[in-house]
Amino acid sequence: MPRTAITGTGFYVPDRVVTNEELTRYMDTSDEWIVERTGIQERRWVREGMSGAEMARRASLDALQDAGMEPGDLDAIVLATLSPDHFLPGTGVFLQRELGITDIPAIDLRAQCSGFVYGLSVADAFIRAGQYRNILLVGVEIQSTGLDLSTRGRDIAVLFGDGAGAAVLSATEEEGRGVLSTHLHADGRHAEVLWAEFSSSKHHPRITAEAMAEGRHYPTMDGREVFRNAVSRMPEVVEEALAANGLTTADIDLLVPHQANLRISEMVRRRLDLPEEKVVNNIQRYGNTTAATIPIALAEAVDDGRVHPGDLVCLVAFGSGFTWGAVLLRW
Ligand code: COA
């Protein structure tokens, strides 16, 4: 049975840097508060006219180049986002078109901050089943156009950023290489802890002027509840993945956690008893780019020479839903 290897990584972030200082112009917040509570120093926001599909295209071409492949070599696209360019159709088909290819399936996946880990699990199943050999997996997010930049929305607005990350996944028969296992979870009892009520197909019309005036189209979050669950679920699912493969935390060479909050990553690292150099953190520069954090962090780690052939790499995510999961792979 073939296994799934990551043969190329890439990312794209908008060139517009938004510092904490800039946010103080829009809302009552401070650089000290944001850095102390989240570790975030700056994030990127798109300029008018940039789409998720275009960011995804740029990240994808970077990953394809890294893999030594062309768009025409792909058998399928899996795209994860919670901020699609349009309500319909999904961003996946726009990406396919932007890449100049036709016919191959474009699968849109909604698992919020766990989107990349969920997507990797879906792609891995296709590859192991022998259905596809080369799959493009993308996490892309434009958060900036959907944030409440008034003081009312400050708890969320300071956290999120825009960006795209991509990975080329290829079937490999190479002994010992590739995805060892994937572990996905969800608990819908917490669906409204981090959510956006509108626009909603439950309502006719899907959005009203009143709902907008009340800001009910903006995401809302119980930050403490998210924090509490993230710091227990992430270590738990990493341990689950390790146990499934007869491995321990000491075997991990690199942990790439979803970048939700530096304090969350730090707590996860301590609970797993991992040294700092084994955990990738770049939230300081990009904020939380949701489905894009893991592929961006992975691509940067590869660029920085932090991943070597044979390394045991663990990707772990937690997010709205709640959804969470981990992937263990041999580089
Ligand atoms: N700037 C300044 N003050 C802010 C603020 C901001 N951006 N956002 C909230 N505050 C205020 C609150 O209003 C509150 O004021 P009060 O005490 O007068 O009521 C105070 O700061 C403390 O708020 P609290 O929510 O208790 O802070 P916290 O220590 O829990 O930190 C988060 C808030 C959001 C940073 C933290 O809960 C968190 O990171 N949670 C996880 C969020 C996350 O990762 N979401 C994405 C999941 S994938």
Tab-separated table of N, CA, C and O and ligand atoms in Angstrom, residues 28-30 33-34 37-38 113 154-155 158-160 194 221 223-224 226-227 258 260-261 263-264 288 318-319, ligand 1:
chain	number	residue	atom	x	y	z
A	28	ASP	N	-9.631	50.018	21.392
A	28	ASP	CA	-8.947	50.226	22.656
A	28	ASP	C	-8.143	48.975	22.987
A	28	ASP	O	-8.672	48.002	23.533
A	29	THR	N	-6.878	48.962	22.625
A	29	THR	CA	-5.994	47.834	22.924
A	29	THR	C	-4.579	48.376	23.031
A	29	THR	O	-4.362	49.585	22.896
A	30	SER	N	-3.629	47.506	23.301
A	30	SER	CA	-2.240	47.968	23.387
A	30	SER	C	-1.305	46.853	22.943
A	30	SER	O	-1.648	45.669	23.022
A	33	TRP	N	-0.677	44.445	25.865
A	33	TRP	CA	-1.752	43.469	26.121
A	33	TRP	C	-1.662	42.334	25.105
A	33	TRP	O	-1.699	41.157	25.471
A	34	ILE	N	-1.527	42.682	23.831
A	34	ILE	CA	-1.549	41.656	22.782
A	34	ILE	C	-0.328	40.740	22.902
A	34	ILE	O	-0.454	39.506	22.849
A	37	ARG	N	-0.599	38.498	26.155
A	37	ARG	CA	-1.633	37.445	26.156
A	37	ARG	C	-1.517	36.473	24.998
A	37	ARG	O	-2.039	35.363	25.059
A	38	THR	N	-0.893	36.915	23.883
A	38	THR	CA	-0.928	36.065	22.682
A	38	THR	C	0.440	35.826	22.025
A	38	THR	O	0.585	34.904	21.234
A	113	CYS	N	-9.684	25.878	12.185
A	113	CYS	CA	-8.237	25.836	12.455
A	113	CYS	C	-7.653	24.429	12.272
A	113	CYS	O	-6.447	24.271	12.149
A	154	ARG	N	-12.460	43.431	19.870
A	154	ARG	CA	-10.996	43.412	20.035
A	154	ARG	C	-10.424	42.078	20.482
A	154	ARG	O	-9.278	41.755	20.156
A	155	ASP	N	-11.206	41.293	21.244
A	155	ASP	CA	-10.639	40.017	21.720
A	155	ASP	C	-10.286	39.100	20.558
A	155	ASP	O	-9.316	38.347	20.615
A	158	VAL	N	-7.567	41.090	17.274
A	158	VAL	CA	-6.109	41.169	17.419
A	158	VAL	C	-5.431	39.837	17.108
A	158	VAL	O	-4.221	39.792	16.899
A	159	LEU	N	-6.223	38.754	17.078
A	159	LEU	CA	-5.628	37.419	16.937
A	159	LEU	C	-5.354	37.006	15.497
A	159	LEU	O	-4.374	36.325	15.211
A	160	PHE	N	-6.277	37.393	14.589
A	160	PHE	CA	-6.272	36.755	13.277
A	160	PHE	C	-5.524	37.513	12.181
A	160	PHE	O	-5.437	38.738	12.199
A	194	LEU	N	-16.931	29.407	19.441
A	194	LEU	CA	-16.212	30.266	18.494
A	194	LEU	C	-16.930	30.116	17.156
A	194	LEU	O	-16.795	29.092	16.490
A	221	MET	N	-16.337	34.747	20.367
A	221	MET	CA	-15.548	33.666	20.969
A	221	MET	C	-15.543	33.771	22.483
A	221	MET	O	-15.459	34.867	23.031
A	223	GLY	N	-12.977	33.119	24.702
A	223	GLY	CA	-11.533	32.865	24.611
A	223	GLY	C	-11.011	31.913	25.668
A	223	GLY	O	-10.170	31.049	25.393
A	224	ARG	N	-11.526	32.058	26.887
A	224	ARG	CA	-11.030	31.197	27.983
A	224	ARG	C	-11.391	29.739	27.761
A	224	ARG	O	-10.611	28.837	28.053
A	226	VAL	N	-11.946	28.331	24.807
A	226	VAL	CA	-11.099	27.831	23.717
A	226	VAL	C	-9.722	27.477	24.277
A	226	VAL	O	-9.185	26.391	24.020
A	227	PHE	N	-9.173	28.388	25.050
A	227	PHE	CA	-7.837	28.192	25.624
A	227	PHE	C	-7.768	26.900	26.448
A	227	PHE	O	-6.894	26.058	26.254
A	258	HIS	N	-0.777	24.161	15.457
A	258	HIS	CA	-1.591	25.268	14.953
A	258	HIS	C	-1.226	26.514	15.760
A	258	HIS	O	-1.091	26.456	16.982
A	260	ALA	N	-2.372	29.352	17.363
A	260	ALA	CA	-3.549	30.043	17.874
A	260	ALA	C	-3.154	31.138	18.837
A	260	ALA	O	-3.775	32.207	18.878
A	261	ASN	N	-2.112	30.849	19.603
A	261	ASN	CA	-1.701	31.731	20.676
A	261	ASN	C	-0.363	31.177	21.165
A	261	ASN	O	-0.256	29.967	21.395
A	263	ARG	N	0.971	31.368	23.981
A	263	ARG	CA	0.840	30.766	25.315
A	263	ARG	C	0.267	29.355	25.211
A	263	ARG	O	0.645	28.472	25.986
A	264	ILE	N	-0.621	29.148	24.248
A	264	ILE	CA	-1.166	27.795	24.048
A	264	ILE	C	-0.040	26.867	23.589
A	264	ILE	O	0.165	25.785	24.144
A	288	ASN	N	-2.911	34.406	13.927
A	288	ASN	CA	-3.580	33.129	13.657
A	288	ASN	C	-4.212	33.191	12.265
A	288	ASN	O	-5.202	33.886	12.068
A	318	PHE	N	-6.109	22.549	16.757
A	318	PHE	CA	-7.339	22.636	17.542
A	318	PHE	C	-8.073	23.890	17.102
A	318	PHE	O	-7.440	24.932	16.889
A	319	GLY	N	-9.387	23.806	16.954
A	319	GLY	CA	-10.090	25.012	16.545
A	319	GLY	C	-11.587	24.936	16.710
A	319	GLY	O	-12.135	23.995	17.306
B	1	COA	N1	-6.923	44.502	24.154
B	1	COA	C1	-7.075	44.921	25.427
B	1	COA	N2	-7.914	44.334	26.298
B	1	COA	C2	-8.625	43.297	25.855
B	1	COA	C3	-8.534	42.827	24.537
B	1	COA	C4	-7.641	43.472	23.675
B	1	COA	N3	-7.460	43.082	22.399
B	1	COA	N4	-9.359	41.773	24.394
B	1	COA	C5	-9.966	41.589	25.575
B	1	COA	N5	-9.528	42.518	26.469
B	1	COA	C6	-9.914	42.686	27.859
B	1	COA	C7	-11.220	42.061	28.210
B	1	COA	O1	-12.278	42.916	27.875
B	1	COA	C8	-11.082	41.849	29.691
B	1	COA	O2	-11.357	43.055	30.333
B	1	COA	P1	-12.129	43.069	31.752
B	1	COA	O3	-11.268	42.284	32.688
B	1	COA	O4	-12.214	44.524	32.067
B	1	COA	O5	-13.449	42.426	31.473
B	1	COA	C9	-9.592	41.573	29.878
B	1	COA	O6	-8.948	42.044	28.693
B	1	COA	C10	-9.275	40.107	30.094
B	1	COA	O7	-9.982	39.366	29.126
B	1	COA	P2	-9.936	37.814	29.096
B	1	COA	O8	-10.790	37.325	27.990
B	1	COA	O9	-10.160	37.271	30.463
B	1	COA	O10	-8.393	37.608	28.734
B	1	COA	P3	-7.605	36.278	28.578
B	1	COA	O11	-6.444	36.276	29.472
B	1	COA	O12	-8.507	35.080	28.598
B	1	COA	O13	-7.021	36.418	27.096
B	1	COA	C11	-7.415	35.674	24.861
B	1	COA	C12	-7.909	36.533	26.020
B	1	COA	C13	-8.402	35.802	23.728
B	1	COA	C14	-6.051	36.177	24.420
B	1	COA	C15	-7.280	34.217	25.331
B	1	COA	O14	-8.453	33.818	25.987
B	1	COA	C16	-7.009	33.273	24.225
B	1	COA	O15	-6.000	33.352	23.537
B	1	COA	N6	-7.885	32.268	23.994
B	1	COA	C17	-7.745	31.352	22.889
B	1	COA	C18	-8.233	32.023	21.651
B	1	COA	C19	-7.870	31.284	20.408
B	1	COA	O16	-6.824	30.709	20.312
B	1	COA	N7	-8.761	31.328	19.431
B	1	COA	C20	-8.536	30.703	18.193
B	1	COA	C21	-8.754	29.259	18.350
B	1	COA	S1	-8.169	28.365	17.044
